[in-house]
CSV table of C-alpha atoms in Angstrom, one decimal:
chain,number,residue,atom,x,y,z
A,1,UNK,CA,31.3,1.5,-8.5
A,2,UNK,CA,30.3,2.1,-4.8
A,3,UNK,CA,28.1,5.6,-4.0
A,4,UNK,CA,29.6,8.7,-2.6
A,5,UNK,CA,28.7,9.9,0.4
A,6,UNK,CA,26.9,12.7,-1.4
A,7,UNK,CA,25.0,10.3,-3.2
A,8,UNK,CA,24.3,8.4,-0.2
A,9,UNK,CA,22.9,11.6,1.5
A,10,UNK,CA,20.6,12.4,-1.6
A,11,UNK,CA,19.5,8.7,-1.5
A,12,UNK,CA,18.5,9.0,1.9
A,13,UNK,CA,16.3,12.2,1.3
A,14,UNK,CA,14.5,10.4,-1.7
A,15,UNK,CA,13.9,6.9,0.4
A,16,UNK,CA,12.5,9.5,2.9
A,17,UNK,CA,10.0,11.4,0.2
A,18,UNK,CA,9.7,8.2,-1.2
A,19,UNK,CA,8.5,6.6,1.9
A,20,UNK,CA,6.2,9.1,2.7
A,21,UNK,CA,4.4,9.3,-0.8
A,22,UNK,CA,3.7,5.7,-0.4
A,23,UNK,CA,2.8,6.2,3.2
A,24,UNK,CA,-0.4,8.2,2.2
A,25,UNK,CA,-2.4,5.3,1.4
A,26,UNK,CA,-1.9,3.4,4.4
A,27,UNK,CA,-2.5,6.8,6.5
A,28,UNK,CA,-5.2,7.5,5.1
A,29,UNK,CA,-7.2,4.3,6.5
A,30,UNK,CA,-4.8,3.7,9.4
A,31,UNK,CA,-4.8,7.0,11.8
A,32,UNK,CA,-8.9,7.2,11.9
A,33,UNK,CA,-9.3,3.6,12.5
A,34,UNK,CA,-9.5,4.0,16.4
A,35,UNK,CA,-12.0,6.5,15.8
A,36,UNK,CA,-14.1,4.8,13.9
A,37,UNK,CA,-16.3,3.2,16.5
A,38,UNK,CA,-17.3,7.4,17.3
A,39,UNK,CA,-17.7,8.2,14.1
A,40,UNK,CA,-19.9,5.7,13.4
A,41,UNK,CA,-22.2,7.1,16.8
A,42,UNK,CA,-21.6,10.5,15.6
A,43,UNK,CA,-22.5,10.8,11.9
A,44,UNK,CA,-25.5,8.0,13.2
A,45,UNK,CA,-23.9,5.5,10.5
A,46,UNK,CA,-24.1,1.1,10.4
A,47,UNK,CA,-21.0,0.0,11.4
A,48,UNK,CA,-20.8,-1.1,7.6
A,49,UNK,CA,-22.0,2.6,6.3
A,50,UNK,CA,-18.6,3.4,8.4
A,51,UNK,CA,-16.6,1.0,7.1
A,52,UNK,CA,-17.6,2.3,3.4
A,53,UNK,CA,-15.2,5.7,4.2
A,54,UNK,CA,-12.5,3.4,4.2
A,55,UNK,CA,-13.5,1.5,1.1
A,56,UNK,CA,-14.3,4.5,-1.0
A,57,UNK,CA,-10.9,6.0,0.0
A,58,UNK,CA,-9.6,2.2,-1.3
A,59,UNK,CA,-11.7,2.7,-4.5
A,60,UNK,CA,-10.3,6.4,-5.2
A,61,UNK,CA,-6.4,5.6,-4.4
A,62,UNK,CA,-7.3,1.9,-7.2
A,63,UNK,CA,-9.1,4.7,-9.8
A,64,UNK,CA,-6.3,7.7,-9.1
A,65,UNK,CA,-3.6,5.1,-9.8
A,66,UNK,CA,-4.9,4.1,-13.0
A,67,UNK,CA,-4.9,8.3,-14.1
A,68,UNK,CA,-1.4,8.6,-12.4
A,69,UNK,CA,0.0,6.2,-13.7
A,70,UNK,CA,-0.2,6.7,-17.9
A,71,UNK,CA,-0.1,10.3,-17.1
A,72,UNK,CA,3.3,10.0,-15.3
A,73,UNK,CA,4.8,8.4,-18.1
A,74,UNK,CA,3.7,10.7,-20.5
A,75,UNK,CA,4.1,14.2,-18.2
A,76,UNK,CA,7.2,13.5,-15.9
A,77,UNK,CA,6.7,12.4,-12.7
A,78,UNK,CA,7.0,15.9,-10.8
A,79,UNK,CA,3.9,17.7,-12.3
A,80,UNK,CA,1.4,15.1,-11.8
A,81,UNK,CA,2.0,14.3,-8.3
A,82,UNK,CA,2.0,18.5,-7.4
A,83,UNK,CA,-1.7,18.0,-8.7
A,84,UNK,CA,-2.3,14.8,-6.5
A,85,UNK,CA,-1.0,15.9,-3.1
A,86,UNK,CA,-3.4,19.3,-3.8
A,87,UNK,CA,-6.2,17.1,-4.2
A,88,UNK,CA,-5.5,15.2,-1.3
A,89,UNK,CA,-4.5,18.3,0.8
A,90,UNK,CA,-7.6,20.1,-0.3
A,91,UNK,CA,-10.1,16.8,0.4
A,92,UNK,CA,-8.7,16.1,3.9
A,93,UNK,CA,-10.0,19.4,5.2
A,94,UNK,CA,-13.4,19.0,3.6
A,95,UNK,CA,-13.6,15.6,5.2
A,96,UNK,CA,-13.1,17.3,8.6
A,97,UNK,CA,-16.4,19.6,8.0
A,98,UNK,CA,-18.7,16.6,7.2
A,99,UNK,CA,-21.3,15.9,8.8
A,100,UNK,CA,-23.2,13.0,7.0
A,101,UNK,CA,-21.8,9.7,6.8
A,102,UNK,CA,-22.3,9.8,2.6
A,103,UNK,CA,-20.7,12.8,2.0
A,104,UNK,CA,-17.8,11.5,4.0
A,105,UNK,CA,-17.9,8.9,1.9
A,106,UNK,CA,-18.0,10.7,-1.5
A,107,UNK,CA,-15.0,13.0,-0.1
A,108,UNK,CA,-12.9,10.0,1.0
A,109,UNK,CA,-13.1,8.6,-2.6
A,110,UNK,CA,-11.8,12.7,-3.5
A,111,UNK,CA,-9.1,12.3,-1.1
A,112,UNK,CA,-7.9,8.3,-2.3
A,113,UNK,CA,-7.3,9.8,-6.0
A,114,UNK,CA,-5.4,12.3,-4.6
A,115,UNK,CA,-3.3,10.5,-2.7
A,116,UNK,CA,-3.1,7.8,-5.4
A,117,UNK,CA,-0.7,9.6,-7.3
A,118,UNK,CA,2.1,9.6,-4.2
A,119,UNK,CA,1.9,5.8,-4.4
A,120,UNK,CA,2.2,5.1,-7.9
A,121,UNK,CA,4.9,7.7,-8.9
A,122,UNK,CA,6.8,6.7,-5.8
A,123,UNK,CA,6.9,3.2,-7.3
A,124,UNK,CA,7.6,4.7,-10.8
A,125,UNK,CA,10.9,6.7,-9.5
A,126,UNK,CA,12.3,3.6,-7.8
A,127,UNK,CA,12.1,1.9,-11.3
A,128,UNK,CA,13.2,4.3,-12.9
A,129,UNK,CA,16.3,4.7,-11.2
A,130,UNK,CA,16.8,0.6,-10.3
A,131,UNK,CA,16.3,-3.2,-11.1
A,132,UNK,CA,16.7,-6.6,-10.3
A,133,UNK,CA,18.1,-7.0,-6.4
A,134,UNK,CA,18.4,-3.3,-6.4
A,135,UNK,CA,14.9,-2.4,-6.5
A,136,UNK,CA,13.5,-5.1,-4.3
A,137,UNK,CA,16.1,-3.8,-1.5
A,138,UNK,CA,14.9,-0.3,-2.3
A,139,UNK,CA,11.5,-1.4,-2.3
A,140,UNK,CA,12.2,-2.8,1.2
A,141,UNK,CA,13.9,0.2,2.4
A,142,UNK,CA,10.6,2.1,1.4
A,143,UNK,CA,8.5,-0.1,3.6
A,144,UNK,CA,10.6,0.8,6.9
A,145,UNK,CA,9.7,4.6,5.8
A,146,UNK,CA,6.2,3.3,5.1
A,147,UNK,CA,6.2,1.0,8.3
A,148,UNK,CA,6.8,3.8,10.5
A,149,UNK,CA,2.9,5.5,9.5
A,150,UNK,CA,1.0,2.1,10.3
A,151,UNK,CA,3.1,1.7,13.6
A,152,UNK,CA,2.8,5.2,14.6
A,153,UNK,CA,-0.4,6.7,12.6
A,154,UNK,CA,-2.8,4.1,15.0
A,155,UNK,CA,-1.2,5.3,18.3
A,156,UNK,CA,-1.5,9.0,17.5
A,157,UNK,CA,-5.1,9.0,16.2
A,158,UNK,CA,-5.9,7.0,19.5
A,159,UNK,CA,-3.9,10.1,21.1
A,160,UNK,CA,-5.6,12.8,19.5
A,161,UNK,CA,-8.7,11.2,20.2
A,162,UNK,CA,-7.9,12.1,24.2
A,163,UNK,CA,-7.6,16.1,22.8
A,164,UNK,CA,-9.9,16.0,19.7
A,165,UNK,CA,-12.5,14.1,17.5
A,166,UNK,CA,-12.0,11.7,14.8
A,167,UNK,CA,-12.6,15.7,12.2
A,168,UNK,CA,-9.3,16.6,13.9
A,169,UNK,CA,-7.9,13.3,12.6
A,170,UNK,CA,-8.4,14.8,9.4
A,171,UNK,CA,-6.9,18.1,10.0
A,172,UNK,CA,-3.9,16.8,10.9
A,173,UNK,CA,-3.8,14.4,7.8
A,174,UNK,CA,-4.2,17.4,5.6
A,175,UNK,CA,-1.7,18.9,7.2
A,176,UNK,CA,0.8,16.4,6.8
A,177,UNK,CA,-0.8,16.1,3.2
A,178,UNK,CA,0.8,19.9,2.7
A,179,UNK,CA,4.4,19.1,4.2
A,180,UNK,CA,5.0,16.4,1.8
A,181,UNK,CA,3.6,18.8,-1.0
A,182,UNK,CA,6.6,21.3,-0.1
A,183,UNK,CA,8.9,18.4,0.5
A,184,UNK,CA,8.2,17.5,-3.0
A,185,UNK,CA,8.4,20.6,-4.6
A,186,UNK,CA,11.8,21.3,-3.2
A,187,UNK,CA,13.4,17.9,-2.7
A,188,UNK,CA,12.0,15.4,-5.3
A,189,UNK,CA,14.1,15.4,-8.9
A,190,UNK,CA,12.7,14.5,-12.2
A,191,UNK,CA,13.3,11.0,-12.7
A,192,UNK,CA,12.0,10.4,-16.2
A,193,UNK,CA,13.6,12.9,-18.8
A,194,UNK,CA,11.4,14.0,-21.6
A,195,UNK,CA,13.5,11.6,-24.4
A,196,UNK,CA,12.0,8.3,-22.0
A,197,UNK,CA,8.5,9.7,-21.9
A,198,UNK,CA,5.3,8.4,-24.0
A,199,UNK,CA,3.3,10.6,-26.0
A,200,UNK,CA,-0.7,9.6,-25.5
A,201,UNK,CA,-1.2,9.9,-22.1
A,202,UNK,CA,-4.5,8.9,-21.0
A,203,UNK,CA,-5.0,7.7,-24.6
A,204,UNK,CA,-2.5,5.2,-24.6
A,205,UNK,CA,-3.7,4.1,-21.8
A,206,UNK,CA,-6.1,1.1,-23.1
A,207,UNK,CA,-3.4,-0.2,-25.1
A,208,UNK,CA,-0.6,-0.1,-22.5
A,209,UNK,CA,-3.0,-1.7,-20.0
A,210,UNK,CA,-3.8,-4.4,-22.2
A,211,UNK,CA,0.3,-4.8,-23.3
A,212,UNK,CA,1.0,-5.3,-19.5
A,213,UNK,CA,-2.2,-7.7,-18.4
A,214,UNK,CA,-0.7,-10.2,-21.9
A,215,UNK,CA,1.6,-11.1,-19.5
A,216,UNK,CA,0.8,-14.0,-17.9
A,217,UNK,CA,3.4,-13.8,-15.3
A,218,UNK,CA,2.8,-10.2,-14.2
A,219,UNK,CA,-0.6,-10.6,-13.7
A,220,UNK,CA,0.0,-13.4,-11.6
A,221,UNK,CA,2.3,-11.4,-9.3
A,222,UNK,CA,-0.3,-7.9,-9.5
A,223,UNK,CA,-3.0,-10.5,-8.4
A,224,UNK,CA,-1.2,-12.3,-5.7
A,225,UNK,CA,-0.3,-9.3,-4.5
A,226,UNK,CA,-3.2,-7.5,-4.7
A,227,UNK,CA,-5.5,-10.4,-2.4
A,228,UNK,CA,-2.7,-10.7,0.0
A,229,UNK,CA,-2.8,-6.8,0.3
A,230,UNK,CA,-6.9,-7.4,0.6
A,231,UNK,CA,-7.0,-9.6,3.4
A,232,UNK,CA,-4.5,-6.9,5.6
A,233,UNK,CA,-7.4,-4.3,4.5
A,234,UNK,CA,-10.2,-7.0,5.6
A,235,UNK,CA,-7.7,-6.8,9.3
A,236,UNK,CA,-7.8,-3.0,9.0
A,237,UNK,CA,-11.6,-2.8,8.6
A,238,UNK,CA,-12.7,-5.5,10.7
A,239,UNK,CA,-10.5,-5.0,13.8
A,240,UNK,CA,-11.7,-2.0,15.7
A,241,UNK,CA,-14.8,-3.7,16.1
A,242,UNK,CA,-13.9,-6.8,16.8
A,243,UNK,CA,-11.0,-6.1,19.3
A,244,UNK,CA,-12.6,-3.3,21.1
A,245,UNK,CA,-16.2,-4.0,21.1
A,246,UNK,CA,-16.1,-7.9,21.0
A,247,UNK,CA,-12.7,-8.1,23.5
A,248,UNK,CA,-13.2,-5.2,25.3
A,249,UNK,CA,-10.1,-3.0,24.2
A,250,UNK,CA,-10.3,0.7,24.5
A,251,UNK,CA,-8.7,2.5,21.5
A,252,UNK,CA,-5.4,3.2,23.3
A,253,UNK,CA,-4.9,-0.8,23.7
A,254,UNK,CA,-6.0,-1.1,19.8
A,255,UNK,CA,-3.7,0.8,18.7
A,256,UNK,CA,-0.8,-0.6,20.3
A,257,UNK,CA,-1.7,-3.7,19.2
A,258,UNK,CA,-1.9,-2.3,15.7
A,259,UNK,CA,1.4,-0.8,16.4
A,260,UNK,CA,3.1,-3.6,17.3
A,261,UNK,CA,0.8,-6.1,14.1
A,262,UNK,CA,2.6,-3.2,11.5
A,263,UNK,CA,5.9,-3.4,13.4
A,264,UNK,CA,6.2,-6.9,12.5
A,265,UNK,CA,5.5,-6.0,9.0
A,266,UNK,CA,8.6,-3.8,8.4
A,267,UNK,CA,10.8,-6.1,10.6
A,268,UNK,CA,9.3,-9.1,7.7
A,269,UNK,CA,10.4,-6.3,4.8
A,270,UNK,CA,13.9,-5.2,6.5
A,271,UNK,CA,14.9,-8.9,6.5
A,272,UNK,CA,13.4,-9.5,3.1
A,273,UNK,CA,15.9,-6.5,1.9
A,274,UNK,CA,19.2,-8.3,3.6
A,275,UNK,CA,17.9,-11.7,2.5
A,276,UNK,CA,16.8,-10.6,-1.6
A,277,UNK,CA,20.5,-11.2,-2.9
A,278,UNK,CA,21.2,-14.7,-1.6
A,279,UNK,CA,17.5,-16.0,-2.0
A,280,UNK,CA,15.8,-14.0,-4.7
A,281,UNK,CA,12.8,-12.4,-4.6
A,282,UNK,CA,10.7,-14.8,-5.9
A,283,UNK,CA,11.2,-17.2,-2.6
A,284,UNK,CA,11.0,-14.6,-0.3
A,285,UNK,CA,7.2,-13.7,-2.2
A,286,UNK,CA,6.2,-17.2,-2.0
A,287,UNK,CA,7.1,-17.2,2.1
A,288,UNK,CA,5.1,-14.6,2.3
A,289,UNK,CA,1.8,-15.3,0.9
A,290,UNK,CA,2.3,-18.8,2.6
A,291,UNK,CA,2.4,-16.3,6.0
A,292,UNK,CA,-0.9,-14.7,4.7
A,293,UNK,CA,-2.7,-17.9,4.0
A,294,UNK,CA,-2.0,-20.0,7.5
A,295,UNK,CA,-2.5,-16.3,9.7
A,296,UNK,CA,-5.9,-15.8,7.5
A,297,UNK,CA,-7.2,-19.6,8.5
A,298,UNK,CA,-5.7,-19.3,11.8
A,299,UNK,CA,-8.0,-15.8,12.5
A,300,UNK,CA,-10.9,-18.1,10.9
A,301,UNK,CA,-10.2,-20.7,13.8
A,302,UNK,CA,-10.1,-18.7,16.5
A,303,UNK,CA,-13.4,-16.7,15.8
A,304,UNK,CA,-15.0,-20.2,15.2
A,305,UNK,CA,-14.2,-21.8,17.9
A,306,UNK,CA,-14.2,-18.8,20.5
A,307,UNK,CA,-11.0,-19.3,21.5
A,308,UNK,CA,-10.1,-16.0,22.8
A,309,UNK,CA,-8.2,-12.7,22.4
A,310,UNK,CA,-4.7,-14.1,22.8
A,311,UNK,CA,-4.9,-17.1,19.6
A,312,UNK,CA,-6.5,-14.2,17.8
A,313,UNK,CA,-3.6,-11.5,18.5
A,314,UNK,CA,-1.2,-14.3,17.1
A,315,UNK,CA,-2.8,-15.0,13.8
A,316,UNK,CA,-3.6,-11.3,13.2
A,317,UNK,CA,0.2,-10.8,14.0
A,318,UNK,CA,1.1,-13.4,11.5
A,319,UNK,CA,-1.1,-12.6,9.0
A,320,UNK,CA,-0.3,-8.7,8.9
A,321,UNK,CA,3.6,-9.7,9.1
A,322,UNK,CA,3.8,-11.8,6.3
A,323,UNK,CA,2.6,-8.7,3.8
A,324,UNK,CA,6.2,-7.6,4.9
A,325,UNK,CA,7.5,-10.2,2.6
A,326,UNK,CA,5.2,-10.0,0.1
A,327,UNK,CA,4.8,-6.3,-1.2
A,328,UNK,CA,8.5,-5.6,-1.9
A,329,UNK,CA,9.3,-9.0,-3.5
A,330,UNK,CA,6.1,-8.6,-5.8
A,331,UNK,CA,6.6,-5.6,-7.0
A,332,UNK,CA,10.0,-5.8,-8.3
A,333,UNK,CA,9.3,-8.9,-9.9
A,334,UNK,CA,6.1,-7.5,-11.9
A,335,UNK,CA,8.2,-4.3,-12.3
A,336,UNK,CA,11.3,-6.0,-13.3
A,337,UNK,CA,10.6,-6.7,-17.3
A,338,UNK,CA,8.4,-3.3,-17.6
A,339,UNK,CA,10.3,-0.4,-17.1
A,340,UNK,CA,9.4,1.3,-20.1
A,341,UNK,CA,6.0,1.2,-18.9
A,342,UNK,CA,7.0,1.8,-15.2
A,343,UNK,CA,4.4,4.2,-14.3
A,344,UNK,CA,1.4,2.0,-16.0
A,345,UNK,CA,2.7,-1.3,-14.4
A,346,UNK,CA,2.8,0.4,-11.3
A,347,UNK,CA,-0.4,1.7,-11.7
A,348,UNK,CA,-1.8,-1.8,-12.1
A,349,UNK,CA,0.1,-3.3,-9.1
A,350,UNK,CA,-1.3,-0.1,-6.9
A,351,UNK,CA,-5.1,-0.7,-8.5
A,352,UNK,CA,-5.5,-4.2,-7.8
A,353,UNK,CA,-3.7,-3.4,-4.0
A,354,UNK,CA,-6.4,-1.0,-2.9
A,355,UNK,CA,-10.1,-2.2,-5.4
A,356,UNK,CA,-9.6,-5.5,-4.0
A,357,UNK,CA,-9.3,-4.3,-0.3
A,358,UNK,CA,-11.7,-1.7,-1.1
A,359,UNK,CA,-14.1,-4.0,-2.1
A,360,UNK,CA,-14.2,-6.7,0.2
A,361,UNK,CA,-13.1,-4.9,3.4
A,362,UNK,CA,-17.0,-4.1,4.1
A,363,UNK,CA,-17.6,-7.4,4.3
A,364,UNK,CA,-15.5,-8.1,7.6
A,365,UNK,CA,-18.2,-6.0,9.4
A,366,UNK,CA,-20.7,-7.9,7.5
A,367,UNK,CA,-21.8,-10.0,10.5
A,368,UNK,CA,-22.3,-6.8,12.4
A,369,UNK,CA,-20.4,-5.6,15.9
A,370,UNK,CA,-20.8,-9.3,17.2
A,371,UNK,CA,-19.1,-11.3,15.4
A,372,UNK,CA,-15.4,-12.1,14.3
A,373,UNK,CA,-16.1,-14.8,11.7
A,374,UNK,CA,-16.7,-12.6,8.8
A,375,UNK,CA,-13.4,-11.1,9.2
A,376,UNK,CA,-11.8,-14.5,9.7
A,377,UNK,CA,-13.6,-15.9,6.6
A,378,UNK,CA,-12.4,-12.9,4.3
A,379,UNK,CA,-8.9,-13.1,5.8
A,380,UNK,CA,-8.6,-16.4,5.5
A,381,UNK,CA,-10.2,-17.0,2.1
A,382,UNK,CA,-8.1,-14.2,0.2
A,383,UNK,CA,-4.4,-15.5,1.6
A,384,UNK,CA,-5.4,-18.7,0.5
A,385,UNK,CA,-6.3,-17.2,-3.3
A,386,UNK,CA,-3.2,-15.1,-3.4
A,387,UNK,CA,-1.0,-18.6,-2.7
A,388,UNK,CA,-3.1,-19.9,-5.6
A,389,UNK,CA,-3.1,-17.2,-7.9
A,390,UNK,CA,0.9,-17.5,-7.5
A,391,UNK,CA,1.4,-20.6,-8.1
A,392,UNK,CA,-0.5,-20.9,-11.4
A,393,UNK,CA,0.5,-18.4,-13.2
A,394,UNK,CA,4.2,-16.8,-12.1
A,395,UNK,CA,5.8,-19.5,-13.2
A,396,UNK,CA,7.8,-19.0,-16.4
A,397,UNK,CA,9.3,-21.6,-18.4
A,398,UNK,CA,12.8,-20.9,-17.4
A,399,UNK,CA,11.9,-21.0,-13.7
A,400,UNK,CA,14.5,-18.1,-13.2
A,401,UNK,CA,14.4,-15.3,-10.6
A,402,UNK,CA,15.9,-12.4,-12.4
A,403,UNK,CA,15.5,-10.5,-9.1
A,404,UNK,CA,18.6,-12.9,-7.6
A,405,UNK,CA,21.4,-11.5,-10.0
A,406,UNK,CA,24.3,-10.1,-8.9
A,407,UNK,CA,24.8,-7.3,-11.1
A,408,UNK,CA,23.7,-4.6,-9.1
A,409,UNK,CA,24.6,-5.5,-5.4
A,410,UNK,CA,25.9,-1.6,-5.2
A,411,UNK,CA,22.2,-0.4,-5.4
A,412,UNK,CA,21.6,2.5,-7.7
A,413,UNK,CA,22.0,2.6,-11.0
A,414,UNK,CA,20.4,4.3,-13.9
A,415,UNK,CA,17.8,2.6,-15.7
A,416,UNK,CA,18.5,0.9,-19.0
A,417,UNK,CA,17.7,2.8,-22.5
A,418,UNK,CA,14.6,2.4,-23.5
């Protein structure tokens, strides 16, 4: 049964709120990055001290997910997020007043578990409401939304940094922070009726987590999707410094070659959504990570052997378009088998994303303001592990792709009784 128009307009408005949610995380890293380099001068921070605002914001969005996700499942999917976007809205403007580099960082971890819960209910809705084929397209269609904040979020922080400081930055993500609140509030349905929820909330928590992580083959895909996700945030957190202060860019330059690094993400995930029926998603994962892996060694090569800005733009170009592929693909396979659970498997998949990255991104500025090797050698070394990690263990016996059947090529459909 094809979709009336009326439920193509209403699928339209969620992709948007969708889109947005999930965009959160990636703004909140993304639109300060050119500003980082002041930031650092004016708080008097190491360009690694720096670097830890964006991995405590990775470390709060891995820790919020965990709490949104059980809590989700047990509360509706409405409720909790109003709480999260609060936090989030609430946080951003207190980041704008600090003025040492540690309470910056404590307020950024504040502000990740806020924003947290945007990503993983955002996730949970799409399963709730799809499978199979359906939810990877969806999943793709949510990463031209998302695409639009890594393309765009880079160019208008270098903008506002003509007119304002990197606090501004802030201001205006708290801002936005309070639109999607009141888009949420009046355009975002309940997805998960009160007969599909779990009673235990947090409680249940333990024993849902270790249900999900039994499963061989969706840890696989949580993991390989997680390091591929890490070496982007390695990109993200080494690249100011190299581009600007090792090439010579000025902010406006980085962040149009940001831009045009994240536009080649969502053109990677639009073709992944037109190409998921015929080739399932399981190929179009394995493309992906093989994308990450030879753009991660091909950064490594090119800070080795100094071989200048433009083999570097290339294998940052492939490297950060190749996660295009990867993030829709693995999440509806590790979501595919779990949609009782949708808002604890999501959870996980959002966790190992963002403590990953948050985690090793500090280590791309390791070498200090100098160097581009460290970056290279963490790019490098996680697309290589998330190829790996694939491999191994996604695998199941059967060798099928459940993601490639063809019955539900009309898109939405409601979920299956659980």
């Amino acid at each position: 049964m094809r979709p009336t128009s009326s439920d193509g307009a209403g699928n339209a408005r969620l992709i948007v709120i969708l889109g947005a949610l999930v965009a959160l995380g990636p703004l909140s890293t993304d639109a300060y990055v050119p500003g980082l380099p002041e930031l650092t001068k004016d708080l008097g921070a190491s360009a690694s001290g720096a670097q830890l605002t964006i991995t405590s914001c990775l470390v709060g969005l891995a820790i919020g997910q965990l709490l949104a996700g059980p809590l989700s499942d047990a509360l509706g999917r409405r409720r909790p997020l109003i709480v999260g976007l609060t936090l989030y809205t609430v946080a951003g403007l207190l980041c704008a007043l600090a003025t040492d580099v540690w309470v910056l960082v404590a307020l950024r971890l504040v502000q990740g578990i806020g924003g947290a819960f945007g990503i993983v209910i955002a996730y949970a809705v799409v399963r709730d409401r799809t499978s199979g084929a359906a939810a990877a397209r969806f999943f793709a269609l949510l990463m031209l939304v998302t695409g639009l904040a890594p393309v765009f979020s880079p160019i208008a922080g270098g903008q506002l940094l003509r007119v304002t400081t990197w606090e501004g930055i802030f201001v205006a993500l708290a801002a936005l922070s309070g639109v999607m609140l009141l888009a949420s509030l009046l355009g975002l349905p309940e997805t998960l009726p009160a007969q599909r929820r779990h009673r235990g909330g947090l409680r249940a928590m333990g024993p849902v987590f270790r249900q999900l992580l039994a499963d061989r083959v969706f840890t696989g895909y949580v993991l390989a999707n997680g390091f591929a996700f890490a070496a982007m945030f390695a990109y993200i957190s080494g690249s100011p410094y190299v581009l600007q202060d090792i090439h010579g860019l000025s902010p406006q330059a980085y962040s149009a070659v940001f831009a045009v690094n994240a536009l080649g993400l969502v053109v990677a995930a639009q073709l992944s959504g037109r190409l998921v029926q015929r080739t399932g998603a399981r190929a179009l994962l394995a493309t992906g990570l093989s994308g990450s892996a030879l753009g991660g060694l091909g950064v490594l090569v090119a800070a080795v052997s100094d071989a200048g800005l433009t083999p570097l733009l290339i294998a940052l170009f492939v490297a950060v378009a190749s996660v295009g592929l990867v993030m829709p693909n693995a999440a509806a396979l590790a979501l595919q088998e779990h949609g009782e659970h949708a808002g604890s498997a999501a959870a996980l998949l959002g966790f190992s994303q963002f403590l990953v990255g948050g985690a090793l991104a500090p280590l791309a500025g390791a070498g200090g303001t100098g160097t581009a090797v460290p970056m290279g050698l963490v790019m490098a070394s996680l697309g290589c592990l998330s190829l790996v990690v694939y491999l191994m263990l996604t695998r199941r016996q059967s060798g099928s792709d459940p993601t490639g059947a063809a019955d539900d090529r009309d898109g939405l459909k409601a979920p299956a009784a659980t």
